[in-house]
Short mmCIF file of C-alpha atoms and ligand atoms in Angstrom, two decimals:
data_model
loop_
_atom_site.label_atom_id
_atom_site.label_comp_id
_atom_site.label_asym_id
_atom_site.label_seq_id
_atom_site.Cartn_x
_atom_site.Cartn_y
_atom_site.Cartn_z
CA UNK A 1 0.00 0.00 0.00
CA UNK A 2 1.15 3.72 -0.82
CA UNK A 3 1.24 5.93 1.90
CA UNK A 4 2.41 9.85 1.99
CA UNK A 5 1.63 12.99 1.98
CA UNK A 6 -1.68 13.86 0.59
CA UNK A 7 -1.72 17.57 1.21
CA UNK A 8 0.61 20.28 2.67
CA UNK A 9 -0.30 24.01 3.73
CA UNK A 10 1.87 26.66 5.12
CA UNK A 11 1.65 29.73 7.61
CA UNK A 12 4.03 32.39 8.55
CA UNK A 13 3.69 35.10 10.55
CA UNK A 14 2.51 38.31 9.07
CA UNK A 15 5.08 40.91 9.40
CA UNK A 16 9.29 40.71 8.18
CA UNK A 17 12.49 42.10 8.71
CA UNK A 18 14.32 42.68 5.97
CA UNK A 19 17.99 41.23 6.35
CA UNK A 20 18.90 44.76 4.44
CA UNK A 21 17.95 46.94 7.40
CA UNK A 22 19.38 44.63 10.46
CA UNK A 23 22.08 44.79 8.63
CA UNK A 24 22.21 48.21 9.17
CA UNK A 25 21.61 48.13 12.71
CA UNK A 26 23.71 45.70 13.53
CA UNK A 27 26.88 47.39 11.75
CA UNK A 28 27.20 44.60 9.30
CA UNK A 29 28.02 44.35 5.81
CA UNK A 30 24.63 43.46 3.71
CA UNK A 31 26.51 40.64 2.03
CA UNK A 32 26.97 38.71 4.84
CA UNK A 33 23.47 38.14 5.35
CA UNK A 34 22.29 37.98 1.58
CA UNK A 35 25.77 35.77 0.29
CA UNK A 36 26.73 34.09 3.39
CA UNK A 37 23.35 32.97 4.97
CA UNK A 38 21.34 33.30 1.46
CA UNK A 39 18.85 35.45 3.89
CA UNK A 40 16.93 37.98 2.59
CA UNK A 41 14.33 38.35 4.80
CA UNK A 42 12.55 36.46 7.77
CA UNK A 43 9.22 35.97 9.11
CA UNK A 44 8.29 38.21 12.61
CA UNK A 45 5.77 36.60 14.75
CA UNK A 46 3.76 39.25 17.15
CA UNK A 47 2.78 38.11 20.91
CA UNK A 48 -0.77 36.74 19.70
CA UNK A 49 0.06 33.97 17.46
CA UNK A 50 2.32 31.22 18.29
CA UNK A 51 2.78 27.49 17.04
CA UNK A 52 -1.09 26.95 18.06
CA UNK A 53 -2.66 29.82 15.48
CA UNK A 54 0.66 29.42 13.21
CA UNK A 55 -0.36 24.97 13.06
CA UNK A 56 -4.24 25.63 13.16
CA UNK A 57 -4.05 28.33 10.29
CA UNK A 58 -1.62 25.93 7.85
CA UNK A 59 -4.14 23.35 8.77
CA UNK A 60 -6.69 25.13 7.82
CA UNK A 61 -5.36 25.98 4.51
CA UNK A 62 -5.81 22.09 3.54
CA UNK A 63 -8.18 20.62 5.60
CA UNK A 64 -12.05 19.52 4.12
CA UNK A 65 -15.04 18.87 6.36
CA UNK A 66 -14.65 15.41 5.11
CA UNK A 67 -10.98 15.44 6.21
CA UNK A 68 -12.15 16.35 9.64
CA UNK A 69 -14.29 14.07 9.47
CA UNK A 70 -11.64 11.04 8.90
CA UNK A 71 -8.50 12.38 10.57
CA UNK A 72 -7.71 10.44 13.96
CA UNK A 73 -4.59 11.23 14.83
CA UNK A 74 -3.59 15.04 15.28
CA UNK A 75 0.36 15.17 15.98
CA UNK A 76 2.31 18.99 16.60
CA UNK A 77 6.24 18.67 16.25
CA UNK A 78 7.87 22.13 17.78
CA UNK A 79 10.96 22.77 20.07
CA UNK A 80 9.46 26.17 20.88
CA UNK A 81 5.92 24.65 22.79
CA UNK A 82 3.64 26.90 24.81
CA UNK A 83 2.64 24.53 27.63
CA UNK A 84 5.18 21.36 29.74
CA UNK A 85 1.90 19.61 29.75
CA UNK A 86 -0.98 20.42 27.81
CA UNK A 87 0.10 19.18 23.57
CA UNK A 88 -0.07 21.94 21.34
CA UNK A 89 -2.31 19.21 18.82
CA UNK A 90 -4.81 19.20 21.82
CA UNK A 91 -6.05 23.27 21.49
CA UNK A 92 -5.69 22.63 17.34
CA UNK A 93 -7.68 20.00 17.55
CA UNK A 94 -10.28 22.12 19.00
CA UNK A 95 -9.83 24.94 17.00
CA UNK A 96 -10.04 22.72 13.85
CA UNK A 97 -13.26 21.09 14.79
CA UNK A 98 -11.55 17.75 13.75
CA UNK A 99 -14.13 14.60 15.62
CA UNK A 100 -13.70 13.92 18.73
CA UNK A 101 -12.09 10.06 18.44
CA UNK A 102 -8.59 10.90 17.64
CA UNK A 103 -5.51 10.82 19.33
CA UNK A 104 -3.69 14.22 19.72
CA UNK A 105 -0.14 14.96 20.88
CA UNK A 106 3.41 16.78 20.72
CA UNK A 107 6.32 15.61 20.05
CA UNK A 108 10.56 17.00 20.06
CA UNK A 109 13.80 16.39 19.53
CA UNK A 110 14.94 19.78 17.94
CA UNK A 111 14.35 20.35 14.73
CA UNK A 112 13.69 16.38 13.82
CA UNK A 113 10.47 15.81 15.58
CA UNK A 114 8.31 16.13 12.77
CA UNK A 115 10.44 13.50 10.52
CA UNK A 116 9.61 11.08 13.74
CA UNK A 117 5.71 12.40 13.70
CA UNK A 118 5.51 11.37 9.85
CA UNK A 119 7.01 8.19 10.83
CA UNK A 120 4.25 7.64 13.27
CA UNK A 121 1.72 8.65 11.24
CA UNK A 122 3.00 6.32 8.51
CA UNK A 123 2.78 3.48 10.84
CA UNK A 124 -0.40 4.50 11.75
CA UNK A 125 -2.11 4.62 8.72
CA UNK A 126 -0.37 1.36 7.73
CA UNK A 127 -2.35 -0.44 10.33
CA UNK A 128 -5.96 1.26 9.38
CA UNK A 129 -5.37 2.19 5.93
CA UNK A 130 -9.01 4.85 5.98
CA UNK A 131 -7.39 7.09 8.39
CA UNK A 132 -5.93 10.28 7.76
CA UNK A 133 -3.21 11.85 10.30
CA UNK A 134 -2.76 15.63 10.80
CA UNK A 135 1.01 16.30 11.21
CA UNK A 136 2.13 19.77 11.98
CA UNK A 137 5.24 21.52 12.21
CA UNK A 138 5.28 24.53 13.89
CA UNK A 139 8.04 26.97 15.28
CA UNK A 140 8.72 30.43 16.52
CA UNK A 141 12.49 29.94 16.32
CA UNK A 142 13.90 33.41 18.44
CA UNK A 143 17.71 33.63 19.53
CA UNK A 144 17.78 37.45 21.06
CA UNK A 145 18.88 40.84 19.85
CA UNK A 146 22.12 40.63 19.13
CA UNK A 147 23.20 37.07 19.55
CA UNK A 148 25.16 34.85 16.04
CA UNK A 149 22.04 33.47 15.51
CA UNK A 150 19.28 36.62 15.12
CA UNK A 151 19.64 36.85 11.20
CA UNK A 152 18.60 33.06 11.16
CA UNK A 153 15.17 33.31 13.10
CA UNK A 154 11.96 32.60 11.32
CA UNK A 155 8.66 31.54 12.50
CA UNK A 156 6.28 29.29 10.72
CA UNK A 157 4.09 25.99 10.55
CA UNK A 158 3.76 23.37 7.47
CA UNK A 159 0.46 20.98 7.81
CA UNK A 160 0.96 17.30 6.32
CA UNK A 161 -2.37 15.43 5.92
CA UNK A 162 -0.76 11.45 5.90
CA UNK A 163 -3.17 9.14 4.31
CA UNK A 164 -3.12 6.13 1.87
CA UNK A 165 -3.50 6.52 -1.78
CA UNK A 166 -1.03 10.21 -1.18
CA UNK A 167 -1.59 12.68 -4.06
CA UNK A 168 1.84 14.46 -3.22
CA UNK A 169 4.53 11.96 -1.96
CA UNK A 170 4.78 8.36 -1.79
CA UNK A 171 7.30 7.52 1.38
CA UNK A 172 9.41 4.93 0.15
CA UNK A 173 10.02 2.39 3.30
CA UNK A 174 14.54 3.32 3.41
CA UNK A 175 14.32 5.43 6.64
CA UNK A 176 18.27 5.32 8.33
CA UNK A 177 18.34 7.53 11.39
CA UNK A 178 21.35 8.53 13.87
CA UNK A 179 21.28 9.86 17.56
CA UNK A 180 24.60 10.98 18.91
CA UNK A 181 24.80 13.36 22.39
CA UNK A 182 26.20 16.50 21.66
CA UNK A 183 25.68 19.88 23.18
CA UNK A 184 25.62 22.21 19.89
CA UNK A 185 22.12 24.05 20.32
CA UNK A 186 19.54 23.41 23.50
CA UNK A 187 17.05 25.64 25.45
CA UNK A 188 17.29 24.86 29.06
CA UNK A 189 13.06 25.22 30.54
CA UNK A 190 13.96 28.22 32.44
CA UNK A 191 15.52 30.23 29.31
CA UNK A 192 13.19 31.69 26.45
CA UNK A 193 16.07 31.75 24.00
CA UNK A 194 18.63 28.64 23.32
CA UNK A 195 22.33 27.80 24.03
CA UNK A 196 24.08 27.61 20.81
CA UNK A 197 27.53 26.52 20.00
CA UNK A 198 27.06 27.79 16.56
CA UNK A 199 30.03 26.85 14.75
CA UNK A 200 30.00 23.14 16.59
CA UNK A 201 26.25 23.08 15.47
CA UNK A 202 27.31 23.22 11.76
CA UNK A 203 30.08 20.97 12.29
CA UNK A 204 27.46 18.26 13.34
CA UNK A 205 25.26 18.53 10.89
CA UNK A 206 27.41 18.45 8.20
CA UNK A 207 28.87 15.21 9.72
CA UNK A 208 25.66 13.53 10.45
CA UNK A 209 24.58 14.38 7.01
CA UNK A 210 27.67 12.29 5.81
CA UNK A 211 27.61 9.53 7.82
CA UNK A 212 24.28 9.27 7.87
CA UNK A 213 23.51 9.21 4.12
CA UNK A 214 26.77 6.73 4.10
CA UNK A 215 24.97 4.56 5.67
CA UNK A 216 21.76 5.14 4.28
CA UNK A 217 23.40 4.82 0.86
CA UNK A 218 24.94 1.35 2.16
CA UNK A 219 21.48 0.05 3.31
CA UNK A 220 19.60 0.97 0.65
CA UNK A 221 22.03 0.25 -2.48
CA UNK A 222 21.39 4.12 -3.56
CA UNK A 223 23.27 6.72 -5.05
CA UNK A 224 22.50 10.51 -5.78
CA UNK A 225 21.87 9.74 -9.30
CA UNK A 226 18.83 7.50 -8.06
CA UNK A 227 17.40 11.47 -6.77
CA UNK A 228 15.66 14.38 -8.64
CA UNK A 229 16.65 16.57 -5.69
CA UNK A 230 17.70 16.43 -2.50
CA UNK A 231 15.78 18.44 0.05
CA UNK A 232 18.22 19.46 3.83
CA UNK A 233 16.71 20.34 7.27
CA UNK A 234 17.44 24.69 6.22
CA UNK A 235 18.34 26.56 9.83
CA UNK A 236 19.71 28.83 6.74
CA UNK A 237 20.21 27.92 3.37
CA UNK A 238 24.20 28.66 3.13
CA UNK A 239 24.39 25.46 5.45
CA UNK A 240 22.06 23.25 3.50
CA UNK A 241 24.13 24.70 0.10
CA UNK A 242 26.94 23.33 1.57
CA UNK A 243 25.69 20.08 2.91
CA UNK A 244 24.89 19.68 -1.01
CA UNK A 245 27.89 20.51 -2.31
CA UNK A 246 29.37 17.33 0.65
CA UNK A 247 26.94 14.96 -1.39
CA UNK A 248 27.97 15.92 -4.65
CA UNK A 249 30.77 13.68 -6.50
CA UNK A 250 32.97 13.08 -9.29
CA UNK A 251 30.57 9.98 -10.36
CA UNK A 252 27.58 12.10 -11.33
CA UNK A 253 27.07 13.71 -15.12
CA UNK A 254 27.67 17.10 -15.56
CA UNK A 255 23.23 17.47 -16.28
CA UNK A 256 22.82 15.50 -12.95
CA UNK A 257 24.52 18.15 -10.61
CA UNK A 258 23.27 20.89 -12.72
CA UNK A 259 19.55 19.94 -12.00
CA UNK A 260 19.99 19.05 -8.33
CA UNK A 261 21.56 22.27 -7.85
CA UNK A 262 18.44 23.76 -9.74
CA UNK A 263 16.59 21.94 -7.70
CA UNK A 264 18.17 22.89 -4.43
CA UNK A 265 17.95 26.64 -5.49
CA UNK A 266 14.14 26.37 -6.04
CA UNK A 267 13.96 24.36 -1.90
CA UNK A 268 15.16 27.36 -0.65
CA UNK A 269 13.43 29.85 -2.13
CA UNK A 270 10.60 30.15 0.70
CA UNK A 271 13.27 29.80 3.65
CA UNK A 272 15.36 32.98 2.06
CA UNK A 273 12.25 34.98 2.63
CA UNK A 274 11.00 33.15 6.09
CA UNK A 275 14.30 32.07 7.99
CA UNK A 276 14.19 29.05 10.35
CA UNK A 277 11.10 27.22 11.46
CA UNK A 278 12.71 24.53 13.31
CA UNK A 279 10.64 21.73 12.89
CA UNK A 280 8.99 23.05 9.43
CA UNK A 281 12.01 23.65 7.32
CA UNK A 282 12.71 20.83 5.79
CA UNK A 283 9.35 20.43 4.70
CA UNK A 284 9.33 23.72 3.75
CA UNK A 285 11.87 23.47 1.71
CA UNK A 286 10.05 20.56 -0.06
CA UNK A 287 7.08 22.77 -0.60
CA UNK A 288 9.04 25.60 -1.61
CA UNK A 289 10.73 22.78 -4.46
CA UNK A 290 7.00 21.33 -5.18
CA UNK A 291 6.21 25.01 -6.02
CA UNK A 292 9.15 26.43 -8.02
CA UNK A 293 10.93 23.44 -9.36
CA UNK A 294 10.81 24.17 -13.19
CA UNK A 295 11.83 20.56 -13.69
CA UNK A 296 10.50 17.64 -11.25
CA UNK A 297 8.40 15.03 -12.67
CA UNK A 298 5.98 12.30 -11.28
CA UNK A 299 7.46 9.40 -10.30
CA UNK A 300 11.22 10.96 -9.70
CA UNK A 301 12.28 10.40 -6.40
CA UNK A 302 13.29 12.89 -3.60
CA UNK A 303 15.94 12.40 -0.89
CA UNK A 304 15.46 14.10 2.56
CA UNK A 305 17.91 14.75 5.36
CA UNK A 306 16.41 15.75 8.54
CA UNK A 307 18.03 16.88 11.67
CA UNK A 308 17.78 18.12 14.99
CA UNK A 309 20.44 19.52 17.37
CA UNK A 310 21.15 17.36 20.41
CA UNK A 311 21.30 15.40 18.02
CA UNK A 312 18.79 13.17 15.72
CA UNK A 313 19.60 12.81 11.63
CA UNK A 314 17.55 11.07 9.26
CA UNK A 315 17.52 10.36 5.75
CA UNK A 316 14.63 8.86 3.77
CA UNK A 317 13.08 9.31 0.54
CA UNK A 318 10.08 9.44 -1.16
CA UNK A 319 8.47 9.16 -5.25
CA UNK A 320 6.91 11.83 -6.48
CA UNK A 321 2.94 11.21 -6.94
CA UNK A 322 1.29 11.65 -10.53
CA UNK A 323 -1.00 14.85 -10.28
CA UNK A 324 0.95 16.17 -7.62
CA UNK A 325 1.33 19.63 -9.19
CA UNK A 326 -2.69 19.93 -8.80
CA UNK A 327 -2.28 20.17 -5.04
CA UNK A 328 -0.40 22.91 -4.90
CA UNK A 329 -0.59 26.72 -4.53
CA UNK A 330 0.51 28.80 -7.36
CA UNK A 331 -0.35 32.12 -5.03
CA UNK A 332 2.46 31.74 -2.70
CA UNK A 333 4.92 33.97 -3.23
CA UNK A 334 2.08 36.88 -3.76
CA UNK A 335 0.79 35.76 0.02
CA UNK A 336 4.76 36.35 1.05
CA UNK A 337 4.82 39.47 -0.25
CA UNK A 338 1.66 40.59 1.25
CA UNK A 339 3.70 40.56 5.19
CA UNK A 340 4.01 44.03 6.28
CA UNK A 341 7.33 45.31 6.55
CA UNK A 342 9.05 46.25 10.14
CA UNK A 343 11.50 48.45 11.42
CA UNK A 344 14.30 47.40 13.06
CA UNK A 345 12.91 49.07 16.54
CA UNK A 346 9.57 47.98 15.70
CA UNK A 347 10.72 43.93 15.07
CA UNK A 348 12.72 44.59 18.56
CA UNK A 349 9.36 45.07 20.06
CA UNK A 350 7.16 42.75 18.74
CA UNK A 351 9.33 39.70 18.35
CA UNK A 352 10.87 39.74 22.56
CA UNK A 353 7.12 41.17 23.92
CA UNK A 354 6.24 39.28 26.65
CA UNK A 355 3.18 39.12 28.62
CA UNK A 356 2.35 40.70 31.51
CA UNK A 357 0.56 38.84 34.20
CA UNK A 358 -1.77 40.44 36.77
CA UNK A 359 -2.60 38.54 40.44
CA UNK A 360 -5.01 36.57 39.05
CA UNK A 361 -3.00 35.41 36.02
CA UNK A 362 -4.67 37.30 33.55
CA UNK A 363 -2.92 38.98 30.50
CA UNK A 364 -4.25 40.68 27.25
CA UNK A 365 -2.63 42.33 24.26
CA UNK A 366 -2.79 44.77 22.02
CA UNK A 367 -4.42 43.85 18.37
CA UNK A 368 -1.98 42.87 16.16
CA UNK A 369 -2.15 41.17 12.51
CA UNK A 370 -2.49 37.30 12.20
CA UNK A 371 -3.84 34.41 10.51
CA UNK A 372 -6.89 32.81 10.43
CA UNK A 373 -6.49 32.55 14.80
CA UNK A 374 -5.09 34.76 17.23
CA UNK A 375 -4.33 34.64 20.74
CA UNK A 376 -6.64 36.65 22.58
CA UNK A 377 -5.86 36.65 25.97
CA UNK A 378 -4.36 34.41 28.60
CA UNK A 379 -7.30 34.29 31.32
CA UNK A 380 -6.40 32.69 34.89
CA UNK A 381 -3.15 30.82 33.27
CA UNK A 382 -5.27 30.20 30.47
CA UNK A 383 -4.60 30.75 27.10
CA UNK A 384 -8.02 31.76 24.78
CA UNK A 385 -7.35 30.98 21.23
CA UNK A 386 -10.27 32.53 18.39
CA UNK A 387 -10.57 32.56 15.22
CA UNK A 388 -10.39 36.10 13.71
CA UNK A 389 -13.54 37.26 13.37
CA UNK A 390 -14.85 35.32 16.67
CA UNK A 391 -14.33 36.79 20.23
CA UNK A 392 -14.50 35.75 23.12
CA UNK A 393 -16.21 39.05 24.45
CA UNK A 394 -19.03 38.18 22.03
N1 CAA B 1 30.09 38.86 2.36
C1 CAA B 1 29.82 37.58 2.03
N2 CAA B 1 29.92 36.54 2.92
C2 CAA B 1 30.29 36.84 4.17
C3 CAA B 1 30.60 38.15 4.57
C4 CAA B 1 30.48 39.20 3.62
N3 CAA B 1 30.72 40.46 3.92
N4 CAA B 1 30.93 38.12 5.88
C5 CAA B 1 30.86 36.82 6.28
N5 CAA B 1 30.47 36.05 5.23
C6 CAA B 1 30.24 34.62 5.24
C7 CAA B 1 31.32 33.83 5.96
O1 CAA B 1 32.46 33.65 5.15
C8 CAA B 1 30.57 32.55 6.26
O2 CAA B 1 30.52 31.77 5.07
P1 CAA B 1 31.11 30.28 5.09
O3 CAA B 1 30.28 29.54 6.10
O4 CAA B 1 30.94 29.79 3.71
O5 CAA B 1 32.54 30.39 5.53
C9 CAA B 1 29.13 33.02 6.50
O6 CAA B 1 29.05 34.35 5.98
C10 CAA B 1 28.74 33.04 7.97
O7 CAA B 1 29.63 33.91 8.65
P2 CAA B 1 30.44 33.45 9.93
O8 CAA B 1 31.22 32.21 9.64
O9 CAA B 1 31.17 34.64 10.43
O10 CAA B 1 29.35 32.99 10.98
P3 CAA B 1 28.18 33.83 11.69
O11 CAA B 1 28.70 34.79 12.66
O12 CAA B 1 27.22 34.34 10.68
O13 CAA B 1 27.46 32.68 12.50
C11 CAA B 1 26.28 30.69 12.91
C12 CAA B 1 27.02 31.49 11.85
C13 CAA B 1 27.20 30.42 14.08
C14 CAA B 1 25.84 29.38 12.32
C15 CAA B 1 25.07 31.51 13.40
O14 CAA B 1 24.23 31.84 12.33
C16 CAA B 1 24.28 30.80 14.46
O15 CAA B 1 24.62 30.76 15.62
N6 CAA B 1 23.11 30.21 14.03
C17 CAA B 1 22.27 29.45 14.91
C18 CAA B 1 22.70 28.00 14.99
C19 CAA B 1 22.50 27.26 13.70
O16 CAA B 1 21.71 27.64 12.85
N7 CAA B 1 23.21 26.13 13.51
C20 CAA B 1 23.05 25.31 12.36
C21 CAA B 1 23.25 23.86 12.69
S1 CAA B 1 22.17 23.40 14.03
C22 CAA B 1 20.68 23.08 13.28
O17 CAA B 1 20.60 22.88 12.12
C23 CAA B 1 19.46 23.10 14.14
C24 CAA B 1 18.78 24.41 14.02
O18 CAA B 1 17.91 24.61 13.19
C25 CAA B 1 19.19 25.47 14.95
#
């Protein structure tokens, strides 16, 4: 039986920075930003929407009443979760109006966890092949004014509907994964922003992308010629670019590297404009290949490398589905360019606003653009979720 991904949607926060003007505040030559991160801009989430709004809203994108209908497993991946108890799939769940008989949960390791909830859901869907599983990836991925890793911050969610009979991706079954325990980027409970050992972090990716698609390549008999593209976890696309350029060897024709470096040039496309979104960037960067790939074909097959400081790597692959340009959204890039653009003093403020709590544990905020939800208030350690044009005054 095939089983993939059916449907994907996307959300990012409303408002960017331009890499141009921090820049400029930060004292730093343009070219850094644009040449050596391939940045241009990112994606600025305000107080009132976080991974909840950010997964609910690229769910929403996708989802029919007949999906709701059949979905029974709801699944959030994130490293940047609202609640220590309480799963961020629980509220969007809710929000969704999904039926009630379905399983909903979180799930982390870094930036991997959503690699491990398709896995799941894959599994899943194997053993009651009329289900449909809601995986969402959704980050807010904030290092602090100042710090090596502000021009790579993002926020952002991608919603995978996992079914049988996919009408994007077929998974093939060629998962290899790798854990090794390394310090290079965590975020302690009682910290808002994470520990990074920036330069260590890229040195472990790089090498679990090479031992890790060694080994893949050993236990699956495959080589990059087998691949139309090859799509890289993107915490910025300079470090994907060169996790490429690792993989790329004397064996392959001269049109074989030329179209997987198209094809890696039209992955990052959407992460240039949006930065990191932890858990949602490889997948975005799939998406963002789906949707400006001049190239890909049904039935070529895709390679992905996943990973997640700490750390967790994965490589698996997956065959492009006949049709599967039908499910996608050729109004993208105009929806990109529709975020309103922020000031350096003004992204200051919005991005590190933090709420303030009365006695009683009761916070509100001031109205600020979102997607289809918003946060509206936190009442008595609560947080209220609406949809836009609901309140919960009303
Ligand atoms: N013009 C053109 N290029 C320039 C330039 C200029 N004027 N000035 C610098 N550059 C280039 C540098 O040569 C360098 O390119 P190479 O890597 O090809 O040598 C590039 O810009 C980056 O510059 P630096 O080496 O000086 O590094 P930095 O200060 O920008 O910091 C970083 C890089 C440490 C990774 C930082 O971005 C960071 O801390 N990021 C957060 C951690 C991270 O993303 N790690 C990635 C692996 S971990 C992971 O994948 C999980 C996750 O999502 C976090």
């Amino acid at each position: 039986m095939s089983i993939g991904i059916d449907k994907i949607g996307l959300a990012t926060a409303k408002y960017r920075l331009d890499m141009a003007d921090l820049a400029l505040a930060r004292d730093t030559d343009p070219n850094k930003y644009s040449v050596g991160l391939m940045l241009d801009s990112l994606s600025i989430a305000p107080i009132t929407e976080d991974i909840v709004t950010l997964g609910a809203a690229a769910a929403e994108q996708i989802l029919t009443e007949a999906d709701r209908a059949r979905i029974d497993m709801v699944i959030v991946a994130t490293e940047s979760s609202i609640d220590q108890s309480k799963a961020a799939a629980v509220f969007i769940h809710g929000l969704l109006g999904i039926q009630p008989f379905a399983r909903s949960l979180e799930m982390k390791e870094a930036c991997y966890s959503a690699t491990a909830a398709l896995n799941y859901a894959k599994l899943h869907v194997a053993s009651k092949p009329d289900s449909k599983v809601l995986v969402i990836a959704s980050d807010i991925a904030k290092y602090g004014i100042g710090s090596s890793g502000e021009p790579t911050q993002g926020s952002g969610a991608l919603a995978m509907l996992v079914t049988s009979q996919p009408r994007i991706l077929a998974f093939n079954d060629d998962n290899v994964a790798q854990t090794r325990d390394v310090m290079d980027f965590w975020r302690p409970n009682y910290s808002s922003t994470p520990f990074v050992q920036g330069m260590f972090s890229t040195k472990q990716y790089l090498d679990c992308l090479k031992t890790t698609w060694a080994e893949f390549q050993k236990r699956n008999q495959a080589q990059l010629q087998d691949f139309a593209a090859f799509c890289f976890h993107i915490p910025y696309p300079k470090l994907a670019n060169k996790g490429l350029n690792k993989l790329l060897d004397k064996s392959l024709s001269e049109e074989k590297v030329e179209e997987l470096k198209a094809n890696f040039q039209a992955s990052i496309s959407y992460s240039r404009q949006i930065g990191n979104i932890y858990t949602g960037s490889l997948y975005l960067g799939f998406l963002s290949l789906l949707e400006n790939s001049h190239s890909l074909k049904a039935g070529q097959k895709i390679a992905f490398f996943s990973y997640g400081s700490g750390a967790v790597a994965e490589i698996f692959s997956g065959q492009l589905v006949a049709g599967f340009e039908k499910m996608l959204d050729s109004n993208r890039q105009a929806q990109l360019d529709q975020r309103q653009k922020l000031t350096v003093p003004a992204y200051e403020k919005l991005f590190f606003e933090e709420a303030h709590f009365d006695d009683q544990g009761n916070a509100d905020f001031d109205n600020y653009d979102t997607h289809t939800f918003a946060l509206e208030r936190i009442d008595h350690h609560q947080r209220l979720y609406k949809r836009k044009e609901e309140s919960y005054d009303n």
